[in-house]
Structures are given as structure tokens and as C-alpha cells.
mmCIF file of C-alpha atoms in Angstrom:
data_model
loop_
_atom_site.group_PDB
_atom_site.id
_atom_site.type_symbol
_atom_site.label_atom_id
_atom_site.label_comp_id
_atom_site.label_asym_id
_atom_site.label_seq_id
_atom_site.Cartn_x
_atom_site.Cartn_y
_atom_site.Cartn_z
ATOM 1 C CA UNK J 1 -86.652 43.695 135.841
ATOM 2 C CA UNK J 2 -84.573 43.895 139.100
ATOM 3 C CA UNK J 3 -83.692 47.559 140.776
ATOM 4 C CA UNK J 4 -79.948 46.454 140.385
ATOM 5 C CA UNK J 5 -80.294 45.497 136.769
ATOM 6 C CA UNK J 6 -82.451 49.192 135.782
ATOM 7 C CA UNK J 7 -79.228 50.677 137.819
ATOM 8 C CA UNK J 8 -76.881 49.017 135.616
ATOM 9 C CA UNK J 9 -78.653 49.699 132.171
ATOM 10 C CA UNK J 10 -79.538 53.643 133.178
ATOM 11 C CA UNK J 11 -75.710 54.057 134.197
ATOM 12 C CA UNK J 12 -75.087 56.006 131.259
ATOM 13 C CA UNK J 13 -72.312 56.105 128.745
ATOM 14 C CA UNK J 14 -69.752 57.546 132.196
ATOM 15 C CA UNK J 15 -70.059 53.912 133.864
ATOM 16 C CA UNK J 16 -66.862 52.048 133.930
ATOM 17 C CA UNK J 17 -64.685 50.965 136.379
ATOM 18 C CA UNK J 18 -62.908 54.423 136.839
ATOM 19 C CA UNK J 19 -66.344 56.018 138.033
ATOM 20 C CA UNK J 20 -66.634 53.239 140.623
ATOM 21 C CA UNK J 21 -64.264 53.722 143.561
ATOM 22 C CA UNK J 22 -64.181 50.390 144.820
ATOM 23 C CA UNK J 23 -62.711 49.112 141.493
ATOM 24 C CA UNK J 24 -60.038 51.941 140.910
ATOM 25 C CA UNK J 25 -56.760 50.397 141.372
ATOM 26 C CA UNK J 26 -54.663 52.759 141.906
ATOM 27 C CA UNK J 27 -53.848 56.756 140.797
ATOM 28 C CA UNK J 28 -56.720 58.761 139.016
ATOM 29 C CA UNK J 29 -58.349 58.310 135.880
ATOM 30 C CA UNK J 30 -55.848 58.705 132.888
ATOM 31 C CA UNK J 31 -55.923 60.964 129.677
ATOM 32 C CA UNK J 32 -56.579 59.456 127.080
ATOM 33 C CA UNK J 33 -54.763 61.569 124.626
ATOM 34 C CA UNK J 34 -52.458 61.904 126.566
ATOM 35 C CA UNK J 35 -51.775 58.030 127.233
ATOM 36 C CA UNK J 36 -52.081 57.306 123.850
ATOM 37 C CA UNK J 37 -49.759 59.457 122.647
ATOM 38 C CA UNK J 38 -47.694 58.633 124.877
ATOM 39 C CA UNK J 39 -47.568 54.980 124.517
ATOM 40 C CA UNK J 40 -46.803 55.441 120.527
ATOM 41 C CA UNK J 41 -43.909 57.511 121.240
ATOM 42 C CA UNK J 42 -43.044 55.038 123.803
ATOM 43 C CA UNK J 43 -43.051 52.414 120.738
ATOM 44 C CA UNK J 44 -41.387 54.793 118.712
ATOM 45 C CA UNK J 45 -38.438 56.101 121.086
ATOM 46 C CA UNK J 46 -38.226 52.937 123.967
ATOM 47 C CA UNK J 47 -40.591 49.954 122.491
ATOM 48 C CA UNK J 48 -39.509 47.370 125.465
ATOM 49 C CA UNK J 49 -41.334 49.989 128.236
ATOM 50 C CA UNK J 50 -44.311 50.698 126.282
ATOM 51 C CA UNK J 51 -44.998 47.679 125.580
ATOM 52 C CA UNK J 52 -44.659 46.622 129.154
ATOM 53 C CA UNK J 53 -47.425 49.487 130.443
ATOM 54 C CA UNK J 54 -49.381 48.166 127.728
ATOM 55 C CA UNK J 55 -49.495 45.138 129.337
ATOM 56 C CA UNK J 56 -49.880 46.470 132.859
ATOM 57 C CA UNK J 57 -52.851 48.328 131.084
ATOM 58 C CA UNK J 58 -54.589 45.263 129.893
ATOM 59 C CA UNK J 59 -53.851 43.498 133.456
ATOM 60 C CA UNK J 60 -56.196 46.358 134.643
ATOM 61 C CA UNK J 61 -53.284 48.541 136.374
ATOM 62 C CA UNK J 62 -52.270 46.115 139.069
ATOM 63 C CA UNK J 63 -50.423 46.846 142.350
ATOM 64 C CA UNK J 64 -46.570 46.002 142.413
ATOM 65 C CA UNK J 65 -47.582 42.761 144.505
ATOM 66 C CA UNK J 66 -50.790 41.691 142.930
ATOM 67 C CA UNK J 67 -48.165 41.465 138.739
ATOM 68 C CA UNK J 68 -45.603 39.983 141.076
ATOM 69 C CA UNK J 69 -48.213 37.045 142.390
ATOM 70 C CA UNK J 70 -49.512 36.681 138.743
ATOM 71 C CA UNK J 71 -46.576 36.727 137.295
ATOM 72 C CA UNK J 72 -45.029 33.923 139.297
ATOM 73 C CA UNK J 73 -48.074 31.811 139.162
ATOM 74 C CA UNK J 74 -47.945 32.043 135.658
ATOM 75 C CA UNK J 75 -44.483 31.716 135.364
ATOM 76 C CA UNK J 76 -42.617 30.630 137.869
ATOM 77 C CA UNK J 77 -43.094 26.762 137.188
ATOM 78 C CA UNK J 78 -41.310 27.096 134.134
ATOM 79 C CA UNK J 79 -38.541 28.663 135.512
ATOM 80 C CA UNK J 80 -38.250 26.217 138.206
ATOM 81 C CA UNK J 81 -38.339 22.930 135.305
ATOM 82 C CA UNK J 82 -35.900 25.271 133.320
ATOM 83 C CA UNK J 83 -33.157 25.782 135.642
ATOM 84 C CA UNK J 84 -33.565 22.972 138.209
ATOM 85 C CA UNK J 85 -32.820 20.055 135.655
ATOM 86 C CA UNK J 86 -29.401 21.957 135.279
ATOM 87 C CA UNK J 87 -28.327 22.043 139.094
ATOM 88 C CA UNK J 88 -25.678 19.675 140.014
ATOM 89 C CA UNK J 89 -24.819 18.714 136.376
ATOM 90 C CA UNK J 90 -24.267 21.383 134.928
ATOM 91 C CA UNK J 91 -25.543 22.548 131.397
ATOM 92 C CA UNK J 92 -23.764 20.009 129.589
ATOM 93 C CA UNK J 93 -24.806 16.900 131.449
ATOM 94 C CA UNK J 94 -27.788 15.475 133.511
ATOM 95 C CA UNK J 95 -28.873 15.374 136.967
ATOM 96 C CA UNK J 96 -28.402 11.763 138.298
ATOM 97 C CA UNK J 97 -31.731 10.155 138.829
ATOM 98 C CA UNK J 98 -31.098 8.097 141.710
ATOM 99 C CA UNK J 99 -30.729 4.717 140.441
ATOM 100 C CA UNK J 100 -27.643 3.562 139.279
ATOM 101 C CA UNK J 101 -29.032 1.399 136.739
ATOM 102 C CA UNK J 102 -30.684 3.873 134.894
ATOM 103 C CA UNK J 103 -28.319 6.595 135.191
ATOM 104 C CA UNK J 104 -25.084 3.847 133.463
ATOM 105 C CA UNK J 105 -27.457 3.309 130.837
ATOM 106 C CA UNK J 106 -28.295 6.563 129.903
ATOM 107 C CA UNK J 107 -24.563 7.572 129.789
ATOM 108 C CA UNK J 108 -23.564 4.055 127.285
ATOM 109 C CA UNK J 109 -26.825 5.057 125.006
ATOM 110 C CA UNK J 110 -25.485 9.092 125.046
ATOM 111 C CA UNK J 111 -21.984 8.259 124.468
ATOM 112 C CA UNK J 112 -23.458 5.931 121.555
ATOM 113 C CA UNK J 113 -25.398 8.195 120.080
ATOM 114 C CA UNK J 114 -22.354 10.882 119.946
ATOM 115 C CA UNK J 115 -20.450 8.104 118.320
ATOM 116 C CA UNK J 116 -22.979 7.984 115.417
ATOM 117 C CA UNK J 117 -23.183 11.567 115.133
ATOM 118 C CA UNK J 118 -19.482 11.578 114.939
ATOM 119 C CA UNK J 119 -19.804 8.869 112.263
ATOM 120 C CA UNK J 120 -22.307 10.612 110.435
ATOM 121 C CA UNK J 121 -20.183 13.997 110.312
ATOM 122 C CA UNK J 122 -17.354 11.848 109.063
ATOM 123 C CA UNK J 123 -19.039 10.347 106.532
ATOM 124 C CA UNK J 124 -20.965 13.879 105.484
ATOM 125 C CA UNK J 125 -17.065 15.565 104.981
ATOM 126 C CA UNK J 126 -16.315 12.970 103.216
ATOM 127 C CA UNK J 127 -18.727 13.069 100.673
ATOM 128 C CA UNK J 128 -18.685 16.870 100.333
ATOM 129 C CA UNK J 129 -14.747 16.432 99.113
ATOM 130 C CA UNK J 130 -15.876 13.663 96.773
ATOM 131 C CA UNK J 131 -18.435 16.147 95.195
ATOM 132 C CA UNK J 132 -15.926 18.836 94.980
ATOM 133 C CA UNK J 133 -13.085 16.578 92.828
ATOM 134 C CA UNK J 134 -16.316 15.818 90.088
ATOM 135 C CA UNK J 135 -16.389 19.364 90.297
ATOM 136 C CA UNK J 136 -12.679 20.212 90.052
ATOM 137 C CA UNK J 137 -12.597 17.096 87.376
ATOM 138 C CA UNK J 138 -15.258 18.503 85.199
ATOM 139 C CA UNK J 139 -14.098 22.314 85.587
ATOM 140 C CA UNK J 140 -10.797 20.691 84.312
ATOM 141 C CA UNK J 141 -12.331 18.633 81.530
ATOM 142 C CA UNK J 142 -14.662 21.662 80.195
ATOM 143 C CA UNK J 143 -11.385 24.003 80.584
ATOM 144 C CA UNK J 144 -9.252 21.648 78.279
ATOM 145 C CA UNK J 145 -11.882 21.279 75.686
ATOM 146 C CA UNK J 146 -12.451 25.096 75.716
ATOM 147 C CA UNK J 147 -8.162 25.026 75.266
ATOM 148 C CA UNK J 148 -8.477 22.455 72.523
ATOM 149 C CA UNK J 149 -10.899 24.561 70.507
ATOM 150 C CA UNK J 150 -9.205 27.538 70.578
ATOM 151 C CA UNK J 151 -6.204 26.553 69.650
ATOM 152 C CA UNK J 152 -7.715 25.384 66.393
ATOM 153 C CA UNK J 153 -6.907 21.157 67.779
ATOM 154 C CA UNK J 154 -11.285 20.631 66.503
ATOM 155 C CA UNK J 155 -13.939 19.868 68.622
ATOM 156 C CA UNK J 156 -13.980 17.677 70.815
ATOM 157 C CA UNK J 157 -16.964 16.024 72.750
ATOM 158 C CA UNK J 158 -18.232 17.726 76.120
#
């Protein structure tokens, strides 16, 4: 067994990364009472900030620059395909793709497309107003047998 490995196991149960001073981040040890209860009342009274130093925690206390890097090599692709698809056309339409060709028949096969939706809509209101006159129909059929019966005309077939 190597000097370095019987230094590691006889550490003792203090070893960690606050002990070492060439791993401590930044600021002094915590206390761990205190943190912890003060990251449940933080859930408790302001969830959106304790939830953040929990992460922060599990990132190992990072600088200001060093979650700024990580977060924007983690992140800041997909904010760059989310946004930059939207930048000369607007939410509502699409960036033009540099041929011509394509672009025209993208546009005829969109505006088709909305033409069968609107189709489909029509068709979809339509039938709902058929299914409420059965209903109205039989409401009125089942109300003028229940007016036939009562006023003694006999049975009649429901």
C-alpha cells in the first residue's frame, strides 16, 4: 500500500473537502443546523431561493463566474435554437431559408394545411349542432309522452 493511499484511509472521519484548503471554494465551513434549517424555512417562506442555494450547494458552492460558464454551456444552445428561429419572422411565421423554391412551397403546403384545419373545425361545429337537435328532439319527445301520461291520454311508447 502506497504512503498517499495510508494518508487517505487514516484521514479520519474530519476529511472532506472543507478541511482541505485548496478545495474550499469560497467563505468558511457552514453550520449545518443552521443551513438546514434554514433551507426548510427557505422552502417554507420563499421556495424559488432555496431551492436555487440548493442547487448552488450540490454544484459544490461555485464562484459567480464559474455557475455563469456552466450555466451557459449547459444552456445557452437552447436558448440560441429557441429564439433565433424567431428573428426576422416573427413568432407567427418562419425564417426564410434561402431558396426560393423551398421557402413558396412551404408557404402553399402551410396555407393548405390551415385550409383543412379550417375544414375540419367546420365540419366538427357542425356535427356538434346535429347532436344537440337529437338531443332537443328526444328531450321534446320524452317531455310529450311524460304530458300524455299525465293527463290521463295512456301510455304511449318511449
Amino acid at each position: 500500500m502506497s504512503d498517499s493511499a495510508s494518508a487517505a484511509w487514516n484521514a479520519g472521519p474530519h476529511a472532506g473537502p472543507w478541511e482541505n484548503r485548496t478545495n474550499r471554494r469560497c467563505g468558511r465551513k457552514p453550520g449545518r443546523g443552521l443551513e438546514i434549517a434554514g433551507i426548510i424555512l427557505g422552502f417554507i417562506f420563499v421556495w424559488p431561493l432555496a431551492l436555487a442555494y440548493l442547487v448552488w450547494k450540490m454544484m459544490g458552492y461555485p464562484k459567480y463566474d464559474q455557475a455563469k460558464a456552466f450555466l451557459n454551456d449547459t444552456f445557452g444552445r437552447a436558448k440560441d435554437d429557441l429564439f433565433s428561429s424567431r428573428g426576422a419572422a416573427g413568432f407567427g411565421g418562419f425564417a426564410s431559408t434561402g431558396n426560393a423554391a423551398f421557402d413558396e412551397y412551404r408557404r402553399s403546403e402551410l396555407e393548405r394545411l390551415e385550409e383543412e384545419r379550417r375544414k375540419l373545425d367546420e365540419e366538427a361545429r357542425d356535427f356538434r349542432n346535429f347532436v344537440e337537435e337529437l338531443k332537443r328532439a328526444k328531450d321534446r319527445e320524452e317531455f310529450d309522452a311524460y304530458m300524455a301520461k299525465r293527463r290521463g291520454n295512456g301510455p304511449t311508447n318511449v
